[in-house]
Every structure is written in C-alpha cells, then in structure tokens.
Short mmCIF file of C-alpha atoms and ligand atoms in Angstrom, two decimals:
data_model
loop_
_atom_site.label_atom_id
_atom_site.label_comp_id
_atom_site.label_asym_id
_atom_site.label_seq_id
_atom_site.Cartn_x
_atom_site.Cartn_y
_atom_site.Cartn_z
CA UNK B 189 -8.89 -58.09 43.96
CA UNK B 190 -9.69 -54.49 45.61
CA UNK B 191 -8.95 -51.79 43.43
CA UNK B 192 -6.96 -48.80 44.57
CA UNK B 193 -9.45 -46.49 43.37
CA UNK B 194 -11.72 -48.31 45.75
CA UNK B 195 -9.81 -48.32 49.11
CA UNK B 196 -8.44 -44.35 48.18
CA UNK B 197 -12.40 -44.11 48.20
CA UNK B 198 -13.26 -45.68 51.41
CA UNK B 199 -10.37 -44.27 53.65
CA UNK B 200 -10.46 -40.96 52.19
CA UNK B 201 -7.22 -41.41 51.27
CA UNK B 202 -5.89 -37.91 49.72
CA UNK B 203 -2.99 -35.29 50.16
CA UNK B 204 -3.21 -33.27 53.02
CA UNK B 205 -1.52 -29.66 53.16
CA UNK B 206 0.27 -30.71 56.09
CA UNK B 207 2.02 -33.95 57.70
CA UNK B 208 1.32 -36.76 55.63
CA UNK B 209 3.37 -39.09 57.10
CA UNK B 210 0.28 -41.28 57.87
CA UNK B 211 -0.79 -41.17 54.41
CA UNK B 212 2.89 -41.71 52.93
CA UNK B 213 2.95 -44.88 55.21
CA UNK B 214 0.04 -46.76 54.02
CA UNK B 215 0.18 -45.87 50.55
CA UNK B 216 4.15 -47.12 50.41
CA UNK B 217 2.80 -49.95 52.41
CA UNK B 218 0.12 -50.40 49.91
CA UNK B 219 2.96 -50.07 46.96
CA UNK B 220 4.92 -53.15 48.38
CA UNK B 221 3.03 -55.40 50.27
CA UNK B 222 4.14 -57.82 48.01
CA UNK B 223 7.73 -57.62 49.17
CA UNK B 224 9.99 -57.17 52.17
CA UNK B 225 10.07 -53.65 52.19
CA UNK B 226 6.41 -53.62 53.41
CA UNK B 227 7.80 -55.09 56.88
CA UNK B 228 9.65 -51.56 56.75
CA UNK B 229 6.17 -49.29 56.99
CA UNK B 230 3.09 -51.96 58.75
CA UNK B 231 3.41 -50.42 61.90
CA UNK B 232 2.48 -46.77 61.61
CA UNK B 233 0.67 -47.95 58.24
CA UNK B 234 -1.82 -49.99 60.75
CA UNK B 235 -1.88 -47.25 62.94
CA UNK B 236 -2.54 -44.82 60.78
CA UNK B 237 -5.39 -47.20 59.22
CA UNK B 238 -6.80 -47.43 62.82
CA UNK B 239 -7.06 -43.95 63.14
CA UNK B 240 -8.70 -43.28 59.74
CA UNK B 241 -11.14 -45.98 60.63
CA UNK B 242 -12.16 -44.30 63.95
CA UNK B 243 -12.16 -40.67 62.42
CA UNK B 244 -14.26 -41.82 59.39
CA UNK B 245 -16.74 -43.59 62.00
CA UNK B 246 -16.52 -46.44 59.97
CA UNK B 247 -18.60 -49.47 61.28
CA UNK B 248 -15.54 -52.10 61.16
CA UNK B 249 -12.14 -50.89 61.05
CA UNK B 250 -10.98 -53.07 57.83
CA UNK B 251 -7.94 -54.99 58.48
CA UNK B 252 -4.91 -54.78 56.54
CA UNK B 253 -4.77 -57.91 54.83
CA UNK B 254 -8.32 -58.17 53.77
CA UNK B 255 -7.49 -55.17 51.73
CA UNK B 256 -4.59 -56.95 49.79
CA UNK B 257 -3.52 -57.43 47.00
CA UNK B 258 -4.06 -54.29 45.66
CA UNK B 259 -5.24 -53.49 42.06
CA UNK B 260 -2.86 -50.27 41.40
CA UNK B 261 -6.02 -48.61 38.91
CA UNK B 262 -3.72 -46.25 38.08
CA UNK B 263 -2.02 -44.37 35.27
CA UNK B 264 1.54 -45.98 35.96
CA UNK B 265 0.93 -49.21 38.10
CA UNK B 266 3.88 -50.53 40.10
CA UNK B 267 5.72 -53.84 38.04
CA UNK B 268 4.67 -56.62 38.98
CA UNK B 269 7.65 -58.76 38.96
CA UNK B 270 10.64 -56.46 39.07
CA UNK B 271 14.53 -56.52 38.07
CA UNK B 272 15.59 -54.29 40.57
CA UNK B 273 14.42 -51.34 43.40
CA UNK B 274 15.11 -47.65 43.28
CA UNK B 275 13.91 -44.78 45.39
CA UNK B 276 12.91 -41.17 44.34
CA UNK B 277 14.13 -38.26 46.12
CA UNK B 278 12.58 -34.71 45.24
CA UNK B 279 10.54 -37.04 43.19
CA UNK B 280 8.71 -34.18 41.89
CA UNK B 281 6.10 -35.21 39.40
CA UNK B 282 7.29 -38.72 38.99
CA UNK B 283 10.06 -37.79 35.92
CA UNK B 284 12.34 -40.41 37.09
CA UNK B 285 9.39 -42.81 37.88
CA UNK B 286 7.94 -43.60 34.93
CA UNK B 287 10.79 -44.50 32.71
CA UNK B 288 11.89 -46.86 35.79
CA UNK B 289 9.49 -48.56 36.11
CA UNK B 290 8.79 -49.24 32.40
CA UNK B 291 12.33 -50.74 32.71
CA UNK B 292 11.03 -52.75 35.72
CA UNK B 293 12.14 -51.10 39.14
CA UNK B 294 10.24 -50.68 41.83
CA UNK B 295 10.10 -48.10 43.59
CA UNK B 296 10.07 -48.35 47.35
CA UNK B 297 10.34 -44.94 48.32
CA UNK B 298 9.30 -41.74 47.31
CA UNK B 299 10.18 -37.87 49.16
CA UNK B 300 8.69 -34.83 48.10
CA UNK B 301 7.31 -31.57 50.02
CA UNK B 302 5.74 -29.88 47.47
CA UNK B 303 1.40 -30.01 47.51
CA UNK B 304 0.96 -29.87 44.35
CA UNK B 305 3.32 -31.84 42.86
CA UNK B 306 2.47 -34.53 45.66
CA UNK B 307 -1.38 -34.74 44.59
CA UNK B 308 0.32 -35.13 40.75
CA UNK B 309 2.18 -38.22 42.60
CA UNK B 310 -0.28 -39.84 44.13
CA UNK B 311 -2.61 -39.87 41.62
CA UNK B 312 -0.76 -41.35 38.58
CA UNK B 313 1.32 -43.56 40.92
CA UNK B 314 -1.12 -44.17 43.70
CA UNK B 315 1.78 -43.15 46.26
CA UNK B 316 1.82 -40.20 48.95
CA UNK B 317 5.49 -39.60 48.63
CA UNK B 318 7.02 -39.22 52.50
CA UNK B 319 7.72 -34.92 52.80
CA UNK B 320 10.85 -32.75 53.52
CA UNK B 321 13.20 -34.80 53.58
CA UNK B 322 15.31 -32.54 56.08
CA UNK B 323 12.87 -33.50 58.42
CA UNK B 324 12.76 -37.08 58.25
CA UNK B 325 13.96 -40.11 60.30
CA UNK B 326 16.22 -41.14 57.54
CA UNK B 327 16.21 -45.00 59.01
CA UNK B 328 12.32 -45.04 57.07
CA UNK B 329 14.23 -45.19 53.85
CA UNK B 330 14.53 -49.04 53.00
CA UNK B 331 17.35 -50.79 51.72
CA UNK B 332 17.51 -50.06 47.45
CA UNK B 333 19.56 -50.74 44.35
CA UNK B 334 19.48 -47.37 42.94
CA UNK B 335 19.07 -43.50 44.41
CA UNK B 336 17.63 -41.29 41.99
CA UNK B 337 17.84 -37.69 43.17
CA UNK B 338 17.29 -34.39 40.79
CA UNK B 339 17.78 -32.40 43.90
CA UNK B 340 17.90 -28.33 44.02
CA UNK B 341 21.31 -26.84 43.39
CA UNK B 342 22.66 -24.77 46.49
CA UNK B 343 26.06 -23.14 47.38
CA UNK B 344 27.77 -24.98 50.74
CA UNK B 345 28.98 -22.52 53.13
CA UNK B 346 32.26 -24.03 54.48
CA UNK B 347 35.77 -23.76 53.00
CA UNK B 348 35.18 -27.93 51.75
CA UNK B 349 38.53 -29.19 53.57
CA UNK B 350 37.01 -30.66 56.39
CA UNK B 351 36.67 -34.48 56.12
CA UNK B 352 33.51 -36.38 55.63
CA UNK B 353 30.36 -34.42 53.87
CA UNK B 354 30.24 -32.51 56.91
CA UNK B 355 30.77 -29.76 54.59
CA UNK B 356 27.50 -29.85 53.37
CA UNK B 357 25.85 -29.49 56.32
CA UNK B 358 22.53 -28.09 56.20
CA UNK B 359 22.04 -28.35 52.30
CA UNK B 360 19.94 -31.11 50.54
CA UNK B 361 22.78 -32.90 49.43
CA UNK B 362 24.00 -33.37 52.88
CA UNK B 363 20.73 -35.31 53.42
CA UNK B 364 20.96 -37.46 50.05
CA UNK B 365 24.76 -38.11 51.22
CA UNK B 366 23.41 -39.35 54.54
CA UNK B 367 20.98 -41.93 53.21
CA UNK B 368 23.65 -43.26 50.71
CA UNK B 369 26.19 -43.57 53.96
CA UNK B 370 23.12 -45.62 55.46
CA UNK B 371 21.52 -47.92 52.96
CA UNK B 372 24.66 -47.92 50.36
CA UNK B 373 22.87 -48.52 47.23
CA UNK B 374 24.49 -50.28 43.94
CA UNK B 375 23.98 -47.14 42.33
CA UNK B 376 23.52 -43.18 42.74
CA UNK B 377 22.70 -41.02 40.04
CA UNK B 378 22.12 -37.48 40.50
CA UNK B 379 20.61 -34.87 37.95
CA UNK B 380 21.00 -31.12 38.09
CA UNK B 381 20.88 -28.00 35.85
CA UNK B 382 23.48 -27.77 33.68
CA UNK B 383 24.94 -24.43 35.62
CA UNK B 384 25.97 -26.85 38.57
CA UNK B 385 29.48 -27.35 36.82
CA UNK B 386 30.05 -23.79 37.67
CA UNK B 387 27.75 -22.93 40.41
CA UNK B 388 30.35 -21.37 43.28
CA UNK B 389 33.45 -21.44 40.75
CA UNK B 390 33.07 -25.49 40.11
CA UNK B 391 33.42 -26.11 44.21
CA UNK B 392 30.26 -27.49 44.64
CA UNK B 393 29.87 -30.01 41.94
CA UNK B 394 33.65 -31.03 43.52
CA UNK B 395 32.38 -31.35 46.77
CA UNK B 396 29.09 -33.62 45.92
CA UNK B 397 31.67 -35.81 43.46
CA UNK B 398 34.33 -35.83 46.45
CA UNK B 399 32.00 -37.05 49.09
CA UNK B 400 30.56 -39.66 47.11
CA UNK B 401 34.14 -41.01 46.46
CA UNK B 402 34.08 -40.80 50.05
CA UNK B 403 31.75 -43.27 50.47
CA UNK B 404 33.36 -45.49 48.30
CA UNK B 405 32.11 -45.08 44.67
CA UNK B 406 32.83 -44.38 41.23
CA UNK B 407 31.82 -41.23 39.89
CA UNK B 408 31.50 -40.16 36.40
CA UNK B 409 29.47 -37.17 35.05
CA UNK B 410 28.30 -35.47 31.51
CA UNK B 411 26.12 -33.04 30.17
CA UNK B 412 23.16 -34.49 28.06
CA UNK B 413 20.80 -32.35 26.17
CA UNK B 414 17.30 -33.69 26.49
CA UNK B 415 17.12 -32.96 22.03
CA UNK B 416 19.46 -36.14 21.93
CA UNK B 417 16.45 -37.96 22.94
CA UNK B 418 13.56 -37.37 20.36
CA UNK B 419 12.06 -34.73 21.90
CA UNK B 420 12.22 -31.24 20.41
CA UNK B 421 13.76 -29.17 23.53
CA UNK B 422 17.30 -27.53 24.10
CA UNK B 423 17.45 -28.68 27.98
CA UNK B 424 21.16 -29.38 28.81
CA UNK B 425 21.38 -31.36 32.32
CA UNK B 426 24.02 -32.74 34.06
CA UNK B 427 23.96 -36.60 35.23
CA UNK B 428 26.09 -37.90 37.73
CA UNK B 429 26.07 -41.52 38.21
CA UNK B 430 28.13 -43.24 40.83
CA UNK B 431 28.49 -47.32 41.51
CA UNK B 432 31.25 -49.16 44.09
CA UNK B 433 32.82 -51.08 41.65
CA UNK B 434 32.58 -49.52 38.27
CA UNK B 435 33.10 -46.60 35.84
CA UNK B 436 29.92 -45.59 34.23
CA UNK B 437 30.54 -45.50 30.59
CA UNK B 438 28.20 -42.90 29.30
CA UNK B 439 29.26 -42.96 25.40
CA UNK B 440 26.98 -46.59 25.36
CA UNK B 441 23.79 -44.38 26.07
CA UNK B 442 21.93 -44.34 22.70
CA UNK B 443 20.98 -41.03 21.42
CA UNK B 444 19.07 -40.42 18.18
CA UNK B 445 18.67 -37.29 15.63
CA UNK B 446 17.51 -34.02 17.07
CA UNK B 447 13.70 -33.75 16.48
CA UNK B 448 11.98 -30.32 15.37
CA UNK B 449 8.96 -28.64 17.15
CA UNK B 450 6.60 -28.73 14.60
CA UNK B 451 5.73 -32.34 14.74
CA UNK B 452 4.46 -32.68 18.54
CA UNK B 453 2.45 -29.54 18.49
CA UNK B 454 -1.32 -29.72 18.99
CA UNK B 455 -3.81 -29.37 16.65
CA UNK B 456 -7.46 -27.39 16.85
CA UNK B 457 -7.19 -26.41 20.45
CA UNK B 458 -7.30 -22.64 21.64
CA UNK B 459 -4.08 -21.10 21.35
CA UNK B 460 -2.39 -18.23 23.33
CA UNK B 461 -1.48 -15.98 19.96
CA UNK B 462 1.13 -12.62 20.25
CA UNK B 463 -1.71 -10.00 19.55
CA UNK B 464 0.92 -7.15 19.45
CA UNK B 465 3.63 -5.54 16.96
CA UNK B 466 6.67 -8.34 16.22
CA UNK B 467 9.34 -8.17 13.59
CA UNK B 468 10.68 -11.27 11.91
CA UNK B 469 14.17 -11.11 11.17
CA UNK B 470 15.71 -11.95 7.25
CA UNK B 471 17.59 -14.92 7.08
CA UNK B 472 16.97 -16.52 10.29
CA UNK B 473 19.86 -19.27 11.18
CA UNK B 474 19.74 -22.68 13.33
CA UNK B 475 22.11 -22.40 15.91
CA UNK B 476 24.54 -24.59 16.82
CA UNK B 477 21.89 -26.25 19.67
CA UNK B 478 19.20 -26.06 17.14
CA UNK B 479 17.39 -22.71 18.08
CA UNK B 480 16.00 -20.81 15.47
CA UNK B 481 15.76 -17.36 16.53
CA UNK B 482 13.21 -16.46 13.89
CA UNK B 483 12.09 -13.05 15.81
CA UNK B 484 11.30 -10.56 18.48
CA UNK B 485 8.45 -8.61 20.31
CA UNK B 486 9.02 -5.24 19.53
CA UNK B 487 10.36 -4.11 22.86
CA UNK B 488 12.85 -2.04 23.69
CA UNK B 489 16.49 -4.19 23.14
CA UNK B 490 18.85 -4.62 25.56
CA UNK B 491 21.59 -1.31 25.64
CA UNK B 492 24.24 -2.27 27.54
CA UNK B 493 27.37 -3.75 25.21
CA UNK B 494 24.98 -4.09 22.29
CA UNK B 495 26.79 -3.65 18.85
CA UNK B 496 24.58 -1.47 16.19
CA UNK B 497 23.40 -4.26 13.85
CA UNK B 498 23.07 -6.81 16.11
CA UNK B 499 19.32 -6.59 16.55
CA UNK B 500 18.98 -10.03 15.12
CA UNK B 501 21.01 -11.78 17.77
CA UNK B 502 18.92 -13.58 20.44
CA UNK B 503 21.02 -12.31 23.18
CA UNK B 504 19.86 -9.09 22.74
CA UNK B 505 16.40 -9.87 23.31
CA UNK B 506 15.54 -10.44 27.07
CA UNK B 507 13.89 -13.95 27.27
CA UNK B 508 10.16 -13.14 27.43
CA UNK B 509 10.61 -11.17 23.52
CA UNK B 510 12.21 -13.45 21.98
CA UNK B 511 10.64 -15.58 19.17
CA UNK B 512 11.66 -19.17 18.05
CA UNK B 513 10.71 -20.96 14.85
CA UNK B 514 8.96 -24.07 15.23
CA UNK B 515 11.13 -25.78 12.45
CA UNK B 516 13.67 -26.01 15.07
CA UNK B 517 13.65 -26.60 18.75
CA UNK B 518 12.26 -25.21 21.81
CA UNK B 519 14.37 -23.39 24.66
CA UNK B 520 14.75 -25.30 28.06
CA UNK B 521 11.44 -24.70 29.12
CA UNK B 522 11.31 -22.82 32.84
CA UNK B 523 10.53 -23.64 36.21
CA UNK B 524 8.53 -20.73 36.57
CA UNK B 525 5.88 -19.82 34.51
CA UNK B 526 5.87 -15.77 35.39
CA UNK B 527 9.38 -15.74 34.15
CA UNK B 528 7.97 -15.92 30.92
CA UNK B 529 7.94 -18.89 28.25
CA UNK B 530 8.94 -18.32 24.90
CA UNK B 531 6.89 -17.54 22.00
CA UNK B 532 7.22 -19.73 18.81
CA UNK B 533 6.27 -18.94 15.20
CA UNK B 534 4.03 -21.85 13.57
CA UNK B 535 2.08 -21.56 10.34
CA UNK B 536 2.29 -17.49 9.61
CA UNK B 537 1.13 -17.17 13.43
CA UNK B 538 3.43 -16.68 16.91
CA UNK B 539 1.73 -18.15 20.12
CA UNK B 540 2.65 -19.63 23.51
CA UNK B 541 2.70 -23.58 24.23
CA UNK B 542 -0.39 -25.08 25.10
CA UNK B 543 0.34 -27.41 28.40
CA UNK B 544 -0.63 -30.50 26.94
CA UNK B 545 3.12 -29.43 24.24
CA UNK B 546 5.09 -28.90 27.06
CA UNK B 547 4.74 -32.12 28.67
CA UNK B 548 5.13 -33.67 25.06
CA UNK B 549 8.52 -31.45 24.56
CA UNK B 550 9.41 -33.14 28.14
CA UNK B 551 8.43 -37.10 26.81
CA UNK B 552 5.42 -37.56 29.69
CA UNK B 553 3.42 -40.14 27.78
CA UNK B 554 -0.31 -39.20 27.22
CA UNK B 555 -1.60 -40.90 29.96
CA UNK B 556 -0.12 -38.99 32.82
CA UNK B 557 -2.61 -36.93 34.50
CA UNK B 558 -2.78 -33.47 34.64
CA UNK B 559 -4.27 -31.77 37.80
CA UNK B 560 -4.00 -28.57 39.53
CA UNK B 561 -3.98 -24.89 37.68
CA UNK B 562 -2.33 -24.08 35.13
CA UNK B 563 0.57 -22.36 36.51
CA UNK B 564 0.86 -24.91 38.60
CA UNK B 565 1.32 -27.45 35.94
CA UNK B 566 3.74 -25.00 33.96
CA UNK B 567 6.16 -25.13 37.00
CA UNK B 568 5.82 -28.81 38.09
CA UNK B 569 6.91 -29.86 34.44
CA UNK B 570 9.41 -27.15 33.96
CA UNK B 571 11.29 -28.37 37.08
CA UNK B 572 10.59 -31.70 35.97
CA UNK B 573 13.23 -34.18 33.51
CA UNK B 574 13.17 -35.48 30.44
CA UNK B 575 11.51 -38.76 30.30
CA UNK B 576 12.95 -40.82 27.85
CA UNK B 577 16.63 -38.97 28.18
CA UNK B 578 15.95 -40.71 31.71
CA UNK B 579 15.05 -43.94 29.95
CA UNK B 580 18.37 -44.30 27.87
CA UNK B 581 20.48 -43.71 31.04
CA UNK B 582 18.85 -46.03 32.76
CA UNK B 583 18.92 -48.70 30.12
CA UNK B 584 22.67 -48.39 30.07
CA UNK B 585 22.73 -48.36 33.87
CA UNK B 586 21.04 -51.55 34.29
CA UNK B 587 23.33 -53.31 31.77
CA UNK B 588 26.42 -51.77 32.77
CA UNK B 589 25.89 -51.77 36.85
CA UNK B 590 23.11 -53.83 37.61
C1 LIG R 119 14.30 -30.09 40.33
S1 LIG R 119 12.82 -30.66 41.03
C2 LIG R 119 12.88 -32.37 40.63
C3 LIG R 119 11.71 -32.82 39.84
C4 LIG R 119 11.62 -34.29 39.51
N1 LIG R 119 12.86 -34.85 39.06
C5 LIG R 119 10.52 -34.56 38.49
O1 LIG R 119 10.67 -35.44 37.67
O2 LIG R 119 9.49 -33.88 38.51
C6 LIG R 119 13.20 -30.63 42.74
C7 LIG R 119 12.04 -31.04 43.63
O3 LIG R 119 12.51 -31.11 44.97
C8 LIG R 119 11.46 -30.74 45.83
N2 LIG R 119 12.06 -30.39 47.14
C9 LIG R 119 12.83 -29.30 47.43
N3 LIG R 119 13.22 -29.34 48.70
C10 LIG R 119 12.72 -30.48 49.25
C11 LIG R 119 12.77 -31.07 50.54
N4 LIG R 119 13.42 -30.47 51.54
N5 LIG R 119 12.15 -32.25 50.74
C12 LIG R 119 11.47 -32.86 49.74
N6 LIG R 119 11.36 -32.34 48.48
C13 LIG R 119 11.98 -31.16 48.25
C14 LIG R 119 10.79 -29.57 45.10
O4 LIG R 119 9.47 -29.37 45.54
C15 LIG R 119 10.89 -30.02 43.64
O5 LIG R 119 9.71 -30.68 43.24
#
C-alpha cells in the first residue's frame, strides 16, 4: 500500500497561499476513495492530477487508481470502518476532527481559508480543507450525517422579520444555513463564544435558532465550560445542536471534577518568567469559575468606578497584569496572542504558558503537530475548541440522534 507521505512527496502536494481547490480535491478524494463520496470529487481530482503531472514533468502521469488505497501516515488517520460521516466547516485546526473521528466519523469535507491553520490541517489529517466558503459552489459539499461548524460570530444587518434566512444574507451563517437547506444532515451542531447569547441584544443567536427551525429541526442550546471536561481552563462556549426529529438532551453529557493547572504544566523547558515588580495579594480566593486571582503587575489600576480597597479584585486589573495561581485554573485562553495571555504563579515564580501547555489546557493529544511560528500557533489554538468537551457531546449525540 502507498503511503501518503509518499504520494504528498511525489506530486508536491502542499498548501498553496492561494486557490487550492485543486489540492482540496485530490486530497478529499484521497480521504474517501473508499466510499461514495469519492464519486463526488474524481473529476477535477484527475484533472488536477493531470496537471500536476505535466507541471512536475513527470515521465508517466500516475493514474489514479494505481495510487490507491492510501496509507493515511499521518498523525490522525481517517477510520477505517466508520459509524457515521460529518463535515467540518471553519475547521480551523482540526478541534472538532479529532474527537470525531476517535468516535468513528468520517469526515468527508473540510472548509477553511486560513494558511496557516490549513498547512496545520493537512498535515495531521492529510486533507487540504476546500477555502472561503463564501466563495464556493456549495453543491461540492457531499451528502453527511452531521455539520459541525464553530463559525465566527457576526451581527445581521436586517430587522430579522423577513421569512427564510434571507436575513442573514451576507454573513457566514447564511452560508452554513444554505448547505443544511441542501444536503439536510441528521444533525447540526454549532459552537460559538459564549457572548453570542447577547451579541446584538440576544437577536442573533434568535435568528440562527429560528432559521434552523425553519428548516425543520430541533434546536436546543447550553453553555459548557471546557473545566467540566478535565482540562484546567475557564472557556465557557455555547453549543447548539439541532436534529429533525428530536430534542437534544444535554444533562446526559458526562462531565467530571474541575482539574487544576498545576498538573499539565511542563517540566525543564525554558520558561517566559515576569522579570519586573509584581505584588501578590493576602488571602487570595477561588472564584466561583475556579480563578485564583493570586496577583498583579504593578501597573497603574484601572480609575474609572474603582472603589479604594479594591486593588485585589481582578477586574481592576486590565487583562495583560493580571496574575493567576496555578492551583486553580487558567482564563479562556485568547485568539490573539498580542492581546496578551495571562501570567500564572507556579513554584515561588510567575511566567507565561509555554505552547506545548496551551494545547494541553485545550485537550490536543501529544501527537498533533505543531508547525508555523509561534504566534501563529498561539492564535490557531486560542480560536480553536476544547477537545474532549467536543468528545462528550459527541458521545451523547451519537447515542441520542444517531
Ligand atoms: C472560531 S475558529 C474555529 C476553529 C476550529 N473549531 C478549530 O478547532 O480550530 C473560526 C475559523 O473560521 C475560519 N474562517 C473564517 N471565515 C471563513 C470563511 N469565509 N471560509 C472558511 N473559513 C473561514 C477562520 O480562519 C477560523 O480558523
């Protein structure tokens, strides 16, 4: 059996800055050839293989099926015998992915513009995931059992009383809403920041759950805190999860006791260390979420509606000053690295996370692969999800909707 390693060798097969259609067609072709959904990409998969094969100057263009099966050498192989297909939609770095297919989906389709986060795609999964998704024929996404989609949170413009999702017109849930209209999948489930219940005074989150009752499912939604799930990090979400028939019961999902920082942090790397003045405040308290505000950089405190007193109140400390105790948990860590992640106090000493911590604090088993620069890889797992809260609800899924 060719390995993928092998053929990604021969063809050159790598993420290009722009259009990677051809790419995103072989390698999905590649990812199912052992089912239908193949049928969906051969013809601008063989194309595109023709025109690698006359670009590379290569002395026989190799034919599809000589180059099949595939040996996925990678990181997180597709199953081999699946339960059930899924696709990924602002897949990201694969958060979604991996807990999926440890439960046995396959994935048949993958979207995501990003560069960067696409190389991270392709090479733990060995998939070029398809690009902006506003700009795609939509009629290339195959037919699926489940629609996984943590897609970016923005405002609709319209007044929401017009019928169908017309509403959202020219937002990225107006695209998501137009493949579930096509390929009507068993089951939809949606993930966003927690803020979503109130983002435009609670309209939007009304207008995504109205249009998917639209198209004839179920909807139920909750906030789940990523701590529930054995990993040490205060990262509320909301999940919405729709199916045609049924309610989605979301007390069944298993959660366990909250986890403290301490025991996932590294041990004898290099560490980013504070190497300026701190205080450390008396008594520090865990919080209700399980933040211990143990401390603050000795900047100057917020002014505005500050009580006298109050100094050792998190609140009052903008973001990048504030100091957590690793005997608790971590703060949601951020998309964006400049925006500053939080220092923590360990062992007498306050430093940064290394980036090997933060994709522990976010469950990415050990094997995923890291690539790109480091702010790079701050952002793509700071916009990423929580892999094993992702596990639970899809455990529960599968028994309850499958
Ligand atoms: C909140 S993140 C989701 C991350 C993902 N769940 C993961 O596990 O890493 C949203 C992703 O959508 C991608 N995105 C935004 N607009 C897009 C578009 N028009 N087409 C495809 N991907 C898009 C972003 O690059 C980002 O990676």
């Amino acid at each position: 059996m060719v390995s993928y390693s092998a053929i990604k060798d021969k063809l050159k097969i790598e993420v290009e800055r722009e259009n990677n259609i051809g790419v995103a067609h072989l390698t999905h072709y590649f990812q199912n050839h052992i089912n239908g959904v193949s049928q969906h990409y051969i013809e601008p998969a063989t194309s595109y293989l023709k025109k690698i094969s006359e670009d590379l100057n290569l002395v026989e263009e190799p034919q599809m099926q000589q180059l099949l099966p595939i040996q996925f050498d990678v990181p997180f192989p597709p199953p081999e015998n699946y339960d059930f297909t899924f696709i990924d939609l602002f897949a990201g770095i694969g958060g979604f992915r991996i807990p999926t297919q440890e439960l046995n989906g396959k994935c048949v389709f993958t979207s995501e513009f990003n560069y960067h986060a696409q190389r991270a795609y392709e090479i733990n999964f060995g998939e070029v995931p398809f690009g902006d998704i506003t700009k795609l024929d939509l009629n290339i996404v195959p037919k699926h059992d489940i629609l996984m989609a943590g897609f970016p949170c923005q405002p609709f413009s319209i007044s929401g009383k017009m019928k169908g999702f017309e509403d959202t017109r020219g937002t990225l849930i107006y695209n998501v809403l137009q493949i579930i209209e096509l390929r009507e999948p068993k089951v939809v489930l949606l993930e966003n920041v927690k803020h979503l219940v109130h983002h435009d005074k609670g309209r939007t989150l009304k207008i995504i759950l109205k249009h998917l009752e639209e198209l004839g499912y179920k909807t139920s939604c909750e906030i789940l805190n990523s701590s529930d799930f054995g990993v040490p990090q205060n990262r509320e979400r909301i999940i919405i999860v729709g199916h045609k028939k049924k309610e989605f019961d979301f007390s069944k999902i298993k959660t366990i006791p909250k986890p403290i920082l301490k025991g996932f942090l590294d041990k004898d790397v290099e560490f980013e260390y504070l190497n300026e003045p701190y205080t450390l405040i008396e008594n520090p308290k865990t919080q209700t979420s399980g933040l211990i505000f143990i401390g603050y950089r000795n900047k100057t405190i917020r002014k505005a509606g500050v009580r006298p007193g109050t100094e050792n109140l998190s609140r009052v400390h903008k973001q990048p000053n504030r100091i957590y105790s690793s005997d608790g948990l971590h703060p949601a860590l951020p998309s964006q690295e400049s925006s500053g992640r939080f220092w923590i106090y360990d062992n007498g000493k306050v430093r940064k996370l290394t980036i090997n911590e933060c994709y522990k604090i976010m469950g990415f088993p050990e094997n995923f692969i890291k690539i790109n620069n480091l702010s790079e890889l701050y952002r793509q797992v700071g916009n990423s999800v929580c892999v094993p809260m992702v596990k639970e609800i899809m455990k529960e899924i599968k028994k309850q909707l499958l």
